[in-house]
Amino acid sequence: MAHSDAELVESALAGEAQAFEQIVKRYQRLVFNIVYHYLGGRNEVEDLAQEIFLKVYRSLDRFDTSRPLKAWIGKIASNACLDELRRARVRRERSFADFSEEQEDRIRYLYGKSAEGDGLTEDEARESLSLLHQALDELNDKDRMAFVLRELEEQDYAEIADAMGVSQVAVRIRVSRARKKLQKRIKSMLARQDALSA
């Protein structure tokens, strides 16, 4: 029988190692995906994910069991990603101008194929995600996190607001702003392609 999050937390606090292992199994995909999408798929994903679960374990006694565990773990993961970016100074300020002409051509091709309803191959989907990560680098940290949690992790606004410690309205504004920036760049690339083709 599956235990509730609150029961698992209670058992883990009572010293049952298996209970915490169940928490890790239940939420490892969430944590890995947040780290992967936020840090752009760098090699340190696994190390940081382990560090996040260590933080979760050490903070478990402060978890309010009346709140959702998923949002709480998401918040710890989000904060760990922000700390990692600040500490390692990994985040490079870049703009969409950093895309090479070849990368812009690939974005146009993949966007066109997707828009026409043609399915992307596994390699093309992977390439799309890689290009999206580069595009996301232009967003500020909090807009990027809101966009990742909403569009890539498909969390609802209430969960994201809880994870980020802001209102749902603030989350909606951040997601909308991120979408507009990304759409504006894609439109400008497509317009440029149309002008070149004319």
PDB file of N, CA and C in Angstrom, residues 114-174:
ATOM      1  N   SER A 114       7.590  21.496 -36.301  1.00  0.00           N
ATOM      2  CA  SER A 114       6.670  21.338 -35.176  1.00  0.00           C
ATOM      3  C   SER A 114       5.331  22.008 -35.473  1.00  0.00           C
ATOM      4  N   ALA A 115       5.391  23.224 -36.021  1.00  0.00           N
ATOM      5  CA  ALA A 115       4.181  23.996 -36.305  1.00  0.00           C
ATOM      6  C   ALA A 115       3.312  23.317 -37.364  1.00  0.00           C
ATOM      7  N   GLU A 116       3.940  22.583 -38.282  1.00  0.00           N
ATOM      8  CA  GLU A 116       3.186  21.900 -39.336  1.00  0.00           C
ATOM      9  C   GLU A 116       2.615  20.568 -38.859  1.00  0.00           C
ATOM     10  N   GLY A 117       2.876  20.223 -37.598  1.00  0.00           N
ATOM     11  CA  GLY A 117       2.331  18.991 -37.044  1.00  0.00           C
ATOM     12  C   GLY A 117       3.190  17.768 -37.321  1.00  0.00           C
ATOM     13  N   ASP A 118       4.360  17.972 -37.922  1.00  0.00           N
ATOM     14  CA  ASP A 118       5.264  16.847 -38.147  1.00  0.00           C
ATOM     15  C   ASP A 118       5.969  16.538 -36.836  1.00  0.00           C
ATOM     16  N   GLY A 119       6.030  15.277 -36.485  1.00  0.00           N
ATOM     17  CA  GLY A 119       6.713  14.899 -35.253  1.00  0.00           C
ATOM     18  C   GLY A 119       8.219  15.058 -35.386  1.00  0.00           C
ATOM     19  N   LEU A 120       8.861  15.442 -34.301  1.00  0.00           N
ATOM     20  CA  LEU A 120      10.319  15.555 -34.292  1.00  0.00           C
ATOM     21  C   LEU A 120      10.917  14.197 -33.958  1.00  0.00           C
ATOM     22  N   THR A 121      12.048  13.890 -34.583  1.00  0.00           N
ATOM     23  CA  THR A 121      12.749  12.663 -34.221  1.00  0.00           C
ATOM     24  C   THR A 121      13.332  12.853 -32.814  1.00  0.00           C
ATOM     25  N   GLU A 122      13.804  11.772 -32.220  1.00  0.00           N
ATOM     26  CA  GLU A 122      14.380  11.854 -30.872  1.00  0.00           C
ATOM     27  C   GLU A 122      15.580  12.808 -30.868  1.00  0.00           C
ATOM     28  N   ASP A 123      16.429  12.723 -31.905  1.00  0.00           N
ATOM     29  CA  ASP A 123      17.594  13.611 -31.995  1.00  0.00           C
ATOM     30  C   ASP A 123      17.164  15.063 -32.156  1.00  0.00           C
ATOM     31  N   GLU A 124      16.129  15.294 -32.972  1.00  0.00           N
ATOM     32  CA  GLU A 124      15.638  16.659 -33.172  1.00  0.00           C
ATOM     33  C   GLU A 124      15.026  17.217 -31.897  1.00  0.00           C
ATOM     34  N   ALA A 125      14.306  16.374 -31.161  1.00  0.00           N
ATOM     35  CA  ALA A 125      13.716  16.818 -29.890  1.00  0.00           C
ATOM     36  C   ALA A 125      14.826  17.190 -28.911  1.00  0.00           C
ATOM     37  N   ARG A 126      15.893  16.388 -28.874  1.00  0.00           N
ATOM     38  CA  ARG A 126      17.027  16.664 -27.990  1.00  0.00           C
ATOM     39  C   ARG A 126      17.701  17.981 -28.403  1.00  0.00           C
ATOM     40  N   GLU A 127      17.849  18.165 -29.710  1.00  0.00           N
ATOM     41  CA  GLU A 127      18.466  19.399 -30.218  1.00  0.00           C
ATOM     42  C   GLU A 127      17.595  20.602 -29.880  1.00  0.00           C
ATOM     43  N   SER A 128      16.275  20.451 -30.011  1.00  0.00           N
ATOM     44  CA  SER A 128      15.341  21.535 -29.666  1.00  0.00           C
ATOM     45  C   SER A 128      15.508  21.944 -28.219  1.00  0.00           C
ATOM     46  N   LEU A 129      15.602  20.944 -27.344  1.00  0.00           N
ATOM     47  CA  LEU A 129      15.754  21.214 -25.919  1.00  0.00           C
ATOM     48  C   LEU A 129      17.060  21.929 -25.636  1.00  0.00           C
ATOM     49  N   SER A 130      18.115  21.527 -26.319  1.00  0.00           N
ATOM     50  CA  SER A 130      19.417  22.168 -26.137  1.00  0.00           C
ATOM     51  C   SER A 130      19.361  23.638 -26.570  1.00  0.00           C
ATOM     52  N   LEU A 131      18.721  23.903 -27.711  1.00  0.00           N
ATOM     53  CA  LEU A 131      18.580  25.282 -28.183  1.00  0.00           C
ATOM     54  C   LEU A 131      17.685  26.091 -27.247  1.00  0.00           C
ATOM     55  N   LEU A 132      16.661  25.443 -26.701  1.00  0.00           N
ATOM     56  CA  LEU A 132      15.788  26.126 -25.746  1.00  0.00           C
ATOM     57  C   LEU A 132      16.574  26.528 -24.506  1.00  0.00           C
ATOM     58  N   HIS A 133      17.463  25.648 -24.035  1.00  0.00           N
ATOM     59  CA  HIS A 133      18.280  25.983 -22.863  1.00  0.00           C
ATOM     60  C   HIS A 133      19.132  27.222 -23.143  1.00  0.00           C
ATOM     61  N   GLN A 134      19.670  27.304 -24.342  1.00  0.00           N
ATOM     62  CA  GLN A 134      20.464  28.497 -24.674  1.00  0.00           C
ATOM     63  C   GLN A 134      19.573  29.730 -24.662  1.00  0.00           C
ATOM     64  N   ALA A 135      18.372  29.603 -25.209  1.00  0.00           N
ATOM     65  CA  ALA A 135      17.442  30.735 -25.235  1.00  0.00           C
ATOM     66  C   ALA A 135      17.045  31.146 -23.823  1.00  0.00           C
ATOM     67  N   LEU A 136      16.867  30.155 -22.952  1.00  0.00           N
ATOM     68  CA  LEU A 136      16.459  30.444 -21.574  1.00  0.00           C
ATOM     69  C   LEU A 136      17.527  31.218 -20.812  1.00  0.00           C
ATOM     70  N   ASP A 137      18.780  31.120 -21.258  1.00  0.00           N
ATOM     71  CA  ASP A 137      19.863  31.832 -20.573  1.00  0.00           C
ATOM     72  C   ASP A 137      19.657  33.344 -20.582  1.00  0.00           C
ATOM     73  N   GLU A 138      18.844  33.841 -21.526  1.00  0.00           N
ATOM     74  CA  GLU A 138      18.612  35.287 -21.570  1.00  0.00           C
ATOM     75  C   GLU A 138      17.677  35.751 -20.455  1.00  0.00           C
ATOM     76  N   LEU A 139      16.840  34.848 -19.983  1.00  0.00           N
ATOM     77  CA  LEU A 139      15.861  35.214 -18.962  1.00  0.00           C
ATOM     78  C   LEU A 139      16.533  35.408 -17.611  1.00  0.00           C
ATOM     79  N   ASN A 140      15.953  36.274 -16.782  1.00  0.00           N
ATOM     80  CA  ASN A 140      16.498  36.376 -15.424  1.00  0.00           C
ATOM     81  C   ASN A 140      16.153  35.093 -14.668  1.00  0.00           C
ATOM     82  N   ASP A 141      16.855  34.855 -13.574  1.00  0.00           N
ATOM     83  CA  ASP A 141      16.755  33.574 -12.870  1.00  0.00           C
ATOM     84  C   ASP A 141      15.326  33.206 -12.484  1.00  0.00           C
ATOM     85  N   LYS A 142      14.568  34.163 -11.964  1.00  0.00           N
ATOM     86  CA  LYS A 142      13.228  33.835 -11.465  1.00  0.00           C
ATOM     87  C   LYS A 142      12.235  33.623 -12.605  1.00  0.00           C
ATOM     88  N   ASP A 143      12.360  34.397 -13.682  1.00  0.00           N
ATOM     89  CA  ASP A 143      11.498  34.170 -14.849  1.00  0.00           C
ATOM     90  C   ASP A 143      11.792  32.793 -15.442  1.00  0.00           C
ATOM     91  N   ARG A 144      13.058  32.466 -15.499  1.00  0.00           N
ATOM     92  CA  ARG A 144      13.465  31.171 -16.048  1.00  0.00           C
ATOM     93  C   ARG A 144      12.890  30.033 -15.203  1.00  0.00           C
ATOM     94  N   MET A 145      12.998  30.146 -13.884  1.00  0.00           N
ATOM     95  CA  MET A 145      12.486  29.087 -13.016  1.00  0.00           C
ATOM     96  C   MET A 145      10.977  28.942 -13.178  1.00  0.00           C
ATOM     97  N   ALA A 146      10.254  30.049 -13.212  1.00  0.00           N
ATOM     98  CA  ALA A 146       8.796  29.985 -13.382  1.00  0.00           C
ATOM     99  C   ALA A 146       8.447  29.314 -14.711  1.00  0.00           C
ATOM    100  N   PHE A 147       9.164  29.685 -15.767  1.00  0.00           N
ATOM    101  CA  PHE A 147       8.909  29.113 -17.094  1.00  0.00           C
ATOM    102  C   PHE A 147       9.202  27.610 -17.101  1.00  0.00           C
ATOM    103  N   VAL A 148      10.334  27.225 -16.524  1.00  0.00           N
ATOM    104  CA  VAL A 148      10.723  25.807 -16.480  1.00  0.00           C
ATOM    105  C   VAL A 148       9.676  24.991 -15.728  1.00  0.00           C
ATOM    106  N   LEU A 149       9.275  25.470 -14.548  1.00  0.00           N
ATOM    107  CA  LEU A 149       8.310  24.720 -13.749  1.00  0.00           C
ATOM    108  C   LEU A 149       6.945  24.630 -14.433  1.00  0.00           C
ATOM    109  N   ARG A 150       6.546  25.700 -15.113  1.00  0.00           N
ATOM    110  CA  ARG A 150       5.227  25.706 -15.757  1.00  0.00           C
ATOM    111  C   ARG A 150       5.237  24.961 -17.093  1.00  0.00           C
ATOM    112  N   GLU A 151       6.159  25.326 -17.973  1.00  0.00           N
ATOM    113  CA  GLU A 151       6.131  24.807 -19.342  1.00  0.00           C
ATOM    114  C   GLU A 151       6.837  23.471 -19.515  1.00  0.00           C
ATOM    115  N   LEU A 152       7.895  23.229 -18.767  1.00  0.00           N
ATOM    116  CA  LEU A 152       8.637  21.986 -18.946  1.00  0.00           C
ATOM    117  C   LEU A 152       8.255  20.936 -17.907  1.00  0.00           C
ATOM    118  N   GLU A 153       7.970  21.389 -16.691  1.00  0.00           N
ATOM    119  CA  GLU A 153       7.573  20.449 -15.646  1.00  0.00           C
ATOM    120  C   GLU A 153       6.051  20.355 -15.499  1.00  0.00           C
ATOM    121  N   GLU A 154       5.328  21.248 -16.176  1.00  0.00           N
ATOM    122  CA  GLU A 154       3.863  21.245 -16.210  1.00  0.00           C
ATOM    123  C   GLU A 154       3.218  21.301 -14.824  1.00  0.00           C
ATOM    124  N   GLN A 155       3.853  22.058 -13.925  1.00  0.00           N
ATOM    125  CA  GLN A 155       3.261  22.245 -12.594  1.00  0.00           C
ATOM    126  C   GLN A 155       2.193  23.325 -12.670  1.00  0.00           C
ATOM    127  N   ASP A 156       1.222  23.243 -11.767  1.00  0.00           N
ATOM    128  CA  ASP A 156       0.191  24.284 -11.785  1.00  0.00           C
ATOM    129  C   ASP A 156       0.703  25.532 -11.060  1.00  0.00           C
ATOM    130  N   TYR A 157      -0.004  26.630 -11.279  1.00  0.00           N
ATOM    131  CA  TYR A 157       0.465  27.919 -10.749  1.00  0.00           C
ATOM    132  C   TYR A 157       0.567  27.934  -9.228  1.00  0.00           C
ATOM    133  N   ALA A 158      -0.347  27.227  -8.566  1.00  0.00           N
ATOM    134  CA  ALA A 158      -0.323  27.201  -7.097  1.00  0.00           C
ATOM    135  C   ALA A 158       0.945  26.513  -6.595  1.00  0.00           C
ATOM    136  N   GLU A 159       1.321  25.394  -7.237  1.00  0.00           N
ATOM    137  CA  GLU A 159       2.539  24.675  -6.846  1.00  0.00           C
ATOM    138  C   GLU A 159       3.776  25.541  -7.059  1.00  0.00           C
ATOM    139  N   ILE A 160       3.807  26.223  -8.198  1.00  0.00           N
ATOM    140  CA  ILE A 160       4.971  27.057  -8.515  1.00  0.00           C
ATOM    141  C   ILE A 160       5.067  28.218  -7.527  1.00  0.00           C
ATOM    142  N   ALA A 161       3.924  28.835  -7.237  1.00  0.00           N
ATOM    143  CA  ALA A 161       3.905  29.953  -6.287  1.00  0.00           C
ATOM    144  C   ALA A 161       4.435  29.496  -4.939  1.00  0.00           C
ATOM    145  N   ASP A 162       4.025  28.309  -4.512  1.00  0.00           N
ATOM    146  CA  ASP A 162       4.475  27.751  -3.234  1.00  0.00           C
ATOM    147  C   ASP A 162       5.981  27.490  -3.275  1.00  0.00           C
ATOM    148  N   ALA A 163       6.440  26.893  -4.382  1.00  0.00           N
ATOM    149  CA  ALA A 163       7.867  26.560  -4.517  1.00  0.00           C
ATOM    150  C   ALA A 163       8.741  27.812  -4.559  1.00  0.00           C
ATOM    151  N   MET A 164       8.231  28.875  -5.205  1.00  0.00           N
ATOM    152  CA  MET A 164       9.034  30.085  -5.361  1.00  0.00           C
ATOM    153  C   MET A 164       8.806  31.103  -4.247  1.00  0.00           C
ATOM    154  N   GLY A 165       7.800  30.856  -3.424  1.00  0.00           N
ATOM    155  CA  GLY A 165       7.510  31.784  -2.328  1.00  0.00           C
ATOM    156  C   GLY A 165       6.965  33.117  -2.793  1.00  0.00           C
ATOM    157  N   VAL A 166       6.161  33.074  -3.873  1.00  0.00           N
ATOM    158  CA  VAL A 166       5.549  34.294  -4.400  1.00  0.00           C
ATOM    159  C   VAL A 166       4.068  34.017  -4.638  1.00  0.00           C
ATOM    160  N   SER A 167       3.331  35.047  -5.047  1.00  0.00           N
ATOM    161  CA  SER A 167       1.905  34.860  -5.327  1.00  0.00           C
ATOM    162  C   SER A 167       1.715  34.197  -6.693  1.00  0.00           C
ATOM    163  N   GLN A 168       0.527  33.636  -6.898  1.00  0.00           N
ATOM    164  CA  GLN A 168       0.221  33.045  -8.203  1.00  0.00           C
ATOM    165  C   GLN A 168       0.230  34.108  -9.299  1.00  0.00           C
ATOM    166  N   VAL A 169      -0.187  35.308  -8.957  1.00  0.00           N
ATOM    167  CA  VAL A 169      -0.174  36.405  -9.939  1.00  0.00           C
ATOM    168  C   VAL A 169       1.257  36.680 -10.390  1.00  0.00           C
ATOM    169  N   ALA A 170       2.187  36.692  -9.440  1.00  0.00           N
ATOM    170  CA  ALA A 170       3.599  36.926  -9.777  1.00  0.00           C
ATOM    171  C   ALA A 170       4.125  35.830 -10.686  1.00  0.00           C
ATOM    172  N   VAL A 171       3.721  34.590 -10.417  1.00  0.00           N
ATOM    173  CA  VAL A 171       4.152  33.470 -11.268  1.00  0.00           C
ATOM    174  C   VAL A 171       3.612  33.647 -12.674  1.00  0.00           C
ATOM    175  N   ARG A 172       2.324  33.988 -12.783  1.00  0.00           N
ATOM    176  CA  ARG A 172       1.715  34.181 -14.111  1.00  0.00           C
ATOM    177  C   ARG A 172       2.432  35.290 -14.888  1.00  0.00           C
ATOM    178  N   ILE A 173       2.785  36.349 -14.202  1.00  0.00           N
ATOM    179  CA  ILE A 173       3.495  37.458 -14.848  1.00  0.00           C
ATOM    180  C   ILE A 173       4.862  36.987 -15.345  1.00  0.00           C
ATOM    181  N   ARG A 174       5.576  36.238 -14.509  1.00  0.00           N
ATOM    182  CA  ARG A 174       6.907  35.761 -14.885  1.00  0.00           C
ATOM    183  C   ARG A 174       6.843  34.799 -16.077  1.00  0.00           C
TER     184      ARG A 174
END
